[in-house]
Amino acid sequence: MSAVLLEARGIGKRFGGVQALKDVSLTIKSGEIYGLIGPNGAGKTTLFNVFTGLYPRDDGEVLFGGSPLHLESPHEVAAAGIARTFQNIRLFGNMTARENVMVGRHVRTRAGVVGAMLRTRAERTEETAIRRRADELLHYVGIADRADDLARHLSYGDQRRLEIARALATEPKLLALDEPAAGMNATETAGLRDLIEGLRRDGLTVLLIEHDVKLVLGLCDRVAVLDYGQKIAEDVPEAVRANPKVIEAYLGTSAH
Amino acid sequence: MDILLQQIINGLTTGSVYAVVALGYTMVYGVIQLINFAHGEVVMIGAMVAFSIITSLAGSGMPPLAIVLAGVMAAIPACMAIGYLLERAAYRPLRHAPRLAPLITAIGMSIILQHAALLIWGRNPLAFPQIIENPSFSIGSAAISAVQITIILLSLLMMAGLSWFVYRTRFGIAIRATAENVHVASLMGINANRVIAATFVIGAGLGAVAGVMYGSYYGIAHYTMGFTLGLKAFSAAVLGGIGNIAGAMLGGLLLGLVEALGTGYIGDFSDLCRWPGASEGMGWMGERCADGAHFVVFGSNYQDVFAFLMLILVLVFRPSGLLGERVSERA
Amino acid sequence: MGMLKDMGHREKIGLALIAVALMALPFVLASAGTAWVRIMNFAVLFVLLSLGLNIVVGFAGLLDLGYVAFYAVGAYVYALLASPHFGLHLPFWVILPIGAAVACVAGVILGAPTLRLRGDYLAIVTLGFGEIVRIFMNNLSNPINITNGPKGINRIDSFQIGPVNFAGSDTLAGLVFSGPIKYYYFLMLVLLAVIVINRRLQDSRIGRAWVAIREDEVAAKASGINTRNIKLLAFAMGASFGGIAGGMFAAMQTFVSPESFVLNESIMILAMVVLGGMGNIWGVIAGAVLLSFVPELLRYTVEPVQMALFGKMLVDPEVLRMLVFGLALVLTMRFRPAGLWPETRHRRELSENRA
């Protein structure tokens, strides 16, 4: 529980003249649920996109599992063991739920064009394994019965679950969830909470960005708070809740 | 060097035509990020309509200048109507479709326009009637014709007019607001549909003039002329920075110059006999060179390649163009 | 073959009947005139091309408007290696793979620098590439005569398998196998292979990656797909198919010139893919067959009708053909964006809704 999985040092990111992130450092330990909260525009999703290779960073470095993480391209980040979901769900709409998860296995499998054309034994074995793993994951997130439905036909809550299943298929060490509860009703949020707790029980490390402060404080082992692109707090939920800086940041901006 | 000056004059003339066509691409792209593939065909139709009017009035005794003006005045509304129809019937219904859909529709429309023109005006190149005297003036040992002067000045004037319209009028502000963000513009009470239709119509009107320019400069109009002209103008728009009015102008002029100079000089440069090392090493060829023969690898028949090569190079190394913002990430 | 296993008894019988019909078809067509067999052969050739382009456009969602360039590369490779032009006469089974490889390299050369561009830019760059290839074919006759310029290359060798030459007729068991009929059977074999390969690719790790990129490139990247390489692979595969089709075109035609590889051909192939149903192999095949016969249909209907009504030809069938292709593109996008025969996934979901 104590080993550091991800360590960010002095991350900075500018968009034109706007300093979206400034000198953000944080450490995520193996096996914990680490929350990232902050008012709108605080830089949560930007930091997230830097971690997952979607944006190049301007300053700082990220150590993952003790070695520097190449943040040049998202697929390398996925290969290194960070998987993510998107705030505005991004599924492959015209593929079935099962196929969506099977795509997630891409980075851990290797069959190429020639193998596929000749249907070699290795390719068939691998396909079977991919399919089996996809079905297991669909079962794990609780949407096994929707395996053959097109992703775009799933309900909102099921789409969230499917996205998580696809991310899990890449065998991540760190699962990064970008506002997974956004737009969910109370029942769906409760289900999601159970799912995330299950992930922790199974030993996965989770980075959670969330707007729903109650969910974050109730679920996370530790929480970092961003405001105007800077980290203003990082601690256990109770301490963060009592931190005057955090209260000010939320009261100061939530008045709008 | 007189040839150099002459090539520059010719390049600026064709470049001006490219620039005006490029304005049409850039306007539409700037607002809805669509490559209006059919724009080249609209330009062609402009040339064709003007051709029909000018030929039919040629014997009527009207003053030649009035006849040409009549041709232009007929071409502009005809092209505007086509531009409007294109937007309304082909693109608007697909505004929320996946990206490929309007692109494929645009290709379809361009094929339809091209072959409709073939039905109306026939398969053969039409000789554009030269009813106005076209005196040449000499600059040093190079010459510039009245038509060339007109084309260059007129295109500058049109760009200035368009800039004024976009930056100084209320409707221009609406266009720029829509280009920034369609949704926000709609929330501010701007009728985005009207703005988008207007960019098509304005672009088509400019294209009509460009078509007439092209016809009078080269003395020819043909139903396939829109394809290459459109592709080159699009390259010009990308070179300058697509979505940027000044960029379209700059890109057009540069492309015209590159083409003219490239065609004029690359033949000499790629003549293997110019390069003693190359020709001597090649036995019989060296002997032929010594007899005054030429082995030109890239002659003027490669003219069209320059535009496309430049397009590819620009897109690869500087997709934002010379004056533009980065577009490759704006998905 | 995997797909046979999934089929019921009835489907197997249906498939067998179709196979027999396809075997007998050339003789039926031949009785109406050898020209019909040739028309059929070109239809099959276009099916091959459409299936190749389908990998690029249908699976991976990359709009390639210069596809005909790869067809041209394949055709010229064949022409140069099996004609008196250079005095080379290699056998076809050597040349076709070479043609596929050269086209594949051309695809990579075009794709490597351009595939990171957005979709519509890619479309216009491929369009420019197609034109560049054509311009080069037109002009590479000077100073060294490689392509013979606009005149094209003549007297290209026909296929030869052992003693059997595809240029002439052979009689076997009382049946006359004319050249076109032999090509027909060969084309059918290639088609079968291409269909099997396409289906296998579609249901493979790579095929899923293609579709994922088509659906959402950012999500595909985040899911660990090296989108650049996978797109390049689609380009290279599509180009190879084009190269093979080009080689067969050269042999069947015994003549190639730049005129056969104009933009309109690219548009036509695209129309076949789009109309049939991007991404759906059977839809693409149906679209290609349908549009291949449009010119013949027009020739046999529009011409006599016009002659009867007006006593002369007002509208050239060739022009009408292009108008039909243009309209097909526009109307399909407007009313049936998934094509006449959409991907099976869509159909599956339609039948679900009915149940």
PDB file of N, CA and C in Angstrom, chain B residues 50-64 66-68 70 128-132:
ATOM      1  N   ALA B  50     -20.466  33.460 -68.425  1.00  0.00           N
ATOM      2  CA  ALA B  50     -19.945  34.686 -69.029  1.00  0.00           C
ATOM      3  C   ALA B  50     -19.656  34.458 -70.503  1.00  0.00           C
ATOM      4  N   PHE B  51     -19.095  33.299 -70.802  1.00  0.00           N
ATOM      5  CA  PHE B  51     -18.806  32.981 -72.194  1.00  0.00           C
ATOM      6  C   PHE B  51     -20.073  33.057 -73.054  1.00  0.00           C
ATOM      7  N   SER B  52     -21.144  32.430 -72.568  1.00  0.00           N
ATOM      8  CA  SER B  52     -22.393  32.407 -73.345  1.00  0.00           C
ATOM      9  C   SER B  52     -22.915  33.821 -73.575  1.00  0.00           C
ATOM     10  N   ILE B  53     -22.930  34.632 -72.517  1.00  0.00           N
ATOM     11  CA  ILE B  53     -23.447  35.993 -72.637  1.00  0.00           C
ATOM     12  C   ILE B  53     -22.586  36.804 -73.599  1.00  0.00           C
ATOM     13  N   ILE B  54     -21.279  36.721 -73.411  1.00  0.00           N
ATOM     14  CA  ILE B  54     -20.394  37.534 -74.235  1.00  0.00           C
ATOM     15  C   ILE B  54     -20.504  37.136 -75.704  1.00  0.00           C
ATOM     16  N   THR B  55     -20.521  35.830 -75.974  1.00  0.00           N
ATOM     17  CA  THR B  55     -20.630  35.426 -77.386  1.00  0.00           C
ATOM     18  C   THR B  55     -21.961  35.854 -77.978  1.00  0.00           C
ATOM     19  N   SER B  56     -23.033  35.749 -77.216  1.00  0.00           N
ATOM     20  CA  SER B  56     -24.321  36.068 -77.822  1.00  0.00           C
ATOM     21  C   SER B  56     -24.482  37.574 -78.022  1.00  0.00           C
ATOM     22  N   LEU B  57     -23.779  38.372 -77.208  1.00  0.00           N
ATOM     23  CA  LEU B  57     -23.899  39.819 -77.374  1.00  0.00           C
ATOM     24  C   LEU B  57     -22.839  40.386 -78.302  1.00  0.00           C
ATOM     25  N   ALA B  58     -21.877  39.535 -78.669  1.00  0.00           N
ATOM     26  CA  ALA B  58     -20.704  40.043 -79.383  1.00  0.00           C
ATOM     27  C   ALA B  58     -21.078  40.796 -80.652  1.00  0.00           C
ATOM     28  N   GLY B  59     -22.119  40.343 -81.357  1.00  0.00           N
ATOM     29  CA  GLY B  59     -22.461  40.992 -82.611  1.00  0.00           C
ATOM     30  C   GLY B  59     -23.519  42.085 -82.476  1.00  0.00           C
ATOM     31  N   SER B  60     -23.899  42.405 -81.247  1.00  0.00           N
ATOM     32  CA  SER B  60     -25.068  43.262 -81.055  1.00  0.00           C
ATOM     33  C   SER B  60     -24.770  44.741 -81.190  1.00  0.00           C
ATOM     34  N   GLY B  61     -23.512  45.091 -81.326  1.00  0.00           N
ATOM     35  CA  GLY B  61     -23.187  46.496 -81.465  1.00  0.00           C
ATOM     36  C   GLY B  61     -23.013  47.226 -80.162  1.00  0.00           C
ATOM     37  N   MET B  62     -23.244  46.513 -79.034  1.00  0.00           N
ATOM     38  CA  MET B  62     -22.991  47.138 -77.749  1.00  0.00           C
ATOM     39  C   MET B  62     -21.498  47.408 -77.610  1.00  0.00           C
ATOM     40  N   PRO B  63     -21.141  48.392 -76.800  1.00  0.00           N
ATOM     41  CA  PRO B  63     -19.699  48.617 -76.585  1.00  0.00           C
ATOM     42  C   PRO B  63     -19.072  47.403 -75.914  1.00  0.00           C
ATOM     43  N   PRO B  64     -17.880  47.021 -76.353  1.00  0.00           N
ATOM     44  CA  PRO B  64     -17.254  45.784 -75.866  1.00  0.00           C
ATOM     45  C   PRO B  64     -17.163  45.726 -74.347  1.00  0.00           C
ATOM     46  N   ALA B  66     -19.073  47.025 -72.147  1.00  0.00           N
ATOM     47  CA  ALA B  66     -20.399  46.759 -71.592  1.00  0.00           C
ATOM     48  C   ALA B  66     -20.744  45.277 -71.733  1.00  0.00           C
ATOM     49  N   ILE B  67     -20.321  44.690 -72.855  1.00  0.00           N
ATOM     50  CA  ILE B  67     -20.627  43.276 -73.069  1.00  0.00           C
ATOM     51  C   ILE B  67     -19.918  42.421 -72.025  1.00  0.00           C
ATOM     52  N   VAL B  68     -18.642  42.722 -71.797  1.00  0.00           N
ATOM     53  CA  VAL B  68     -17.896  41.946 -70.812  1.00  0.00           C
ATOM     54  C   VAL B  68     -18.515  42.120 -69.428  1.00  0.00           C
ATOM     55  N   ALA B  70     -21.581  42.804 -68.799  1.00  0.00           N
ATOM     56  CA  ALA B  70     -22.831  42.040 -68.790  1.00  0.00           C
ATOM     57  C   ALA B  70     -22.540  40.578 -68.499  1.00  0.00           C
ATOM     58  N   PHE B 128     -12.646  31.774 -75.669  1.00  0.00           N
ATOM     59  CA  PHE B 128     -13.247  32.942 -75.042  1.00  0.00           C
ATOM     60  C   PHE B 128     -13.111  34.112 -75.995  1.00  0.00           C
ATOM     61  N   PRO B 129     -14.224  34.751 -76.387  1.00  0.00           N
ATOM     62  CA  PRO B 129     -14.119  35.820 -77.379  1.00  0.00           C
ATOM     63  C   PRO B 129     -13.286  36.990 -76.859  1.00  0.00           C
ATOM     64  N   GLN B 130     -12.309  37.396 -77.646  1.00  0.00           N
ATOM     65  CA  GLN B 130     -11.473  38.535 -77.247  1.00  0.00           C
ATOM     66  C   GLN B 130     -12.028  39.782 -77.927  1.00  0.00           C
ATOM     67  N   ILE B 131     -13.032  40.365 -77.296  1.00  0.00           N
ATOM     68  CA  ILE B 131     -13.666  41.484 -77.996  1.00  0.00           C
ATOM     69  C   ILE B 131     -13.071  42.827 -77.599  1.00  0.00           C
ATOM     70  N   ILE B 132     -12.382  42.837 -76.455  1.00  0.00           N
ATOM     71  CA  ILE B 132     -11.754  44.099 -76.066  1.00  0.00           C
ATOM     72  C   ILE B 132     -10.311  44.082 -76.539  1.00  0.00           C
TER      73      ILE B 132
END
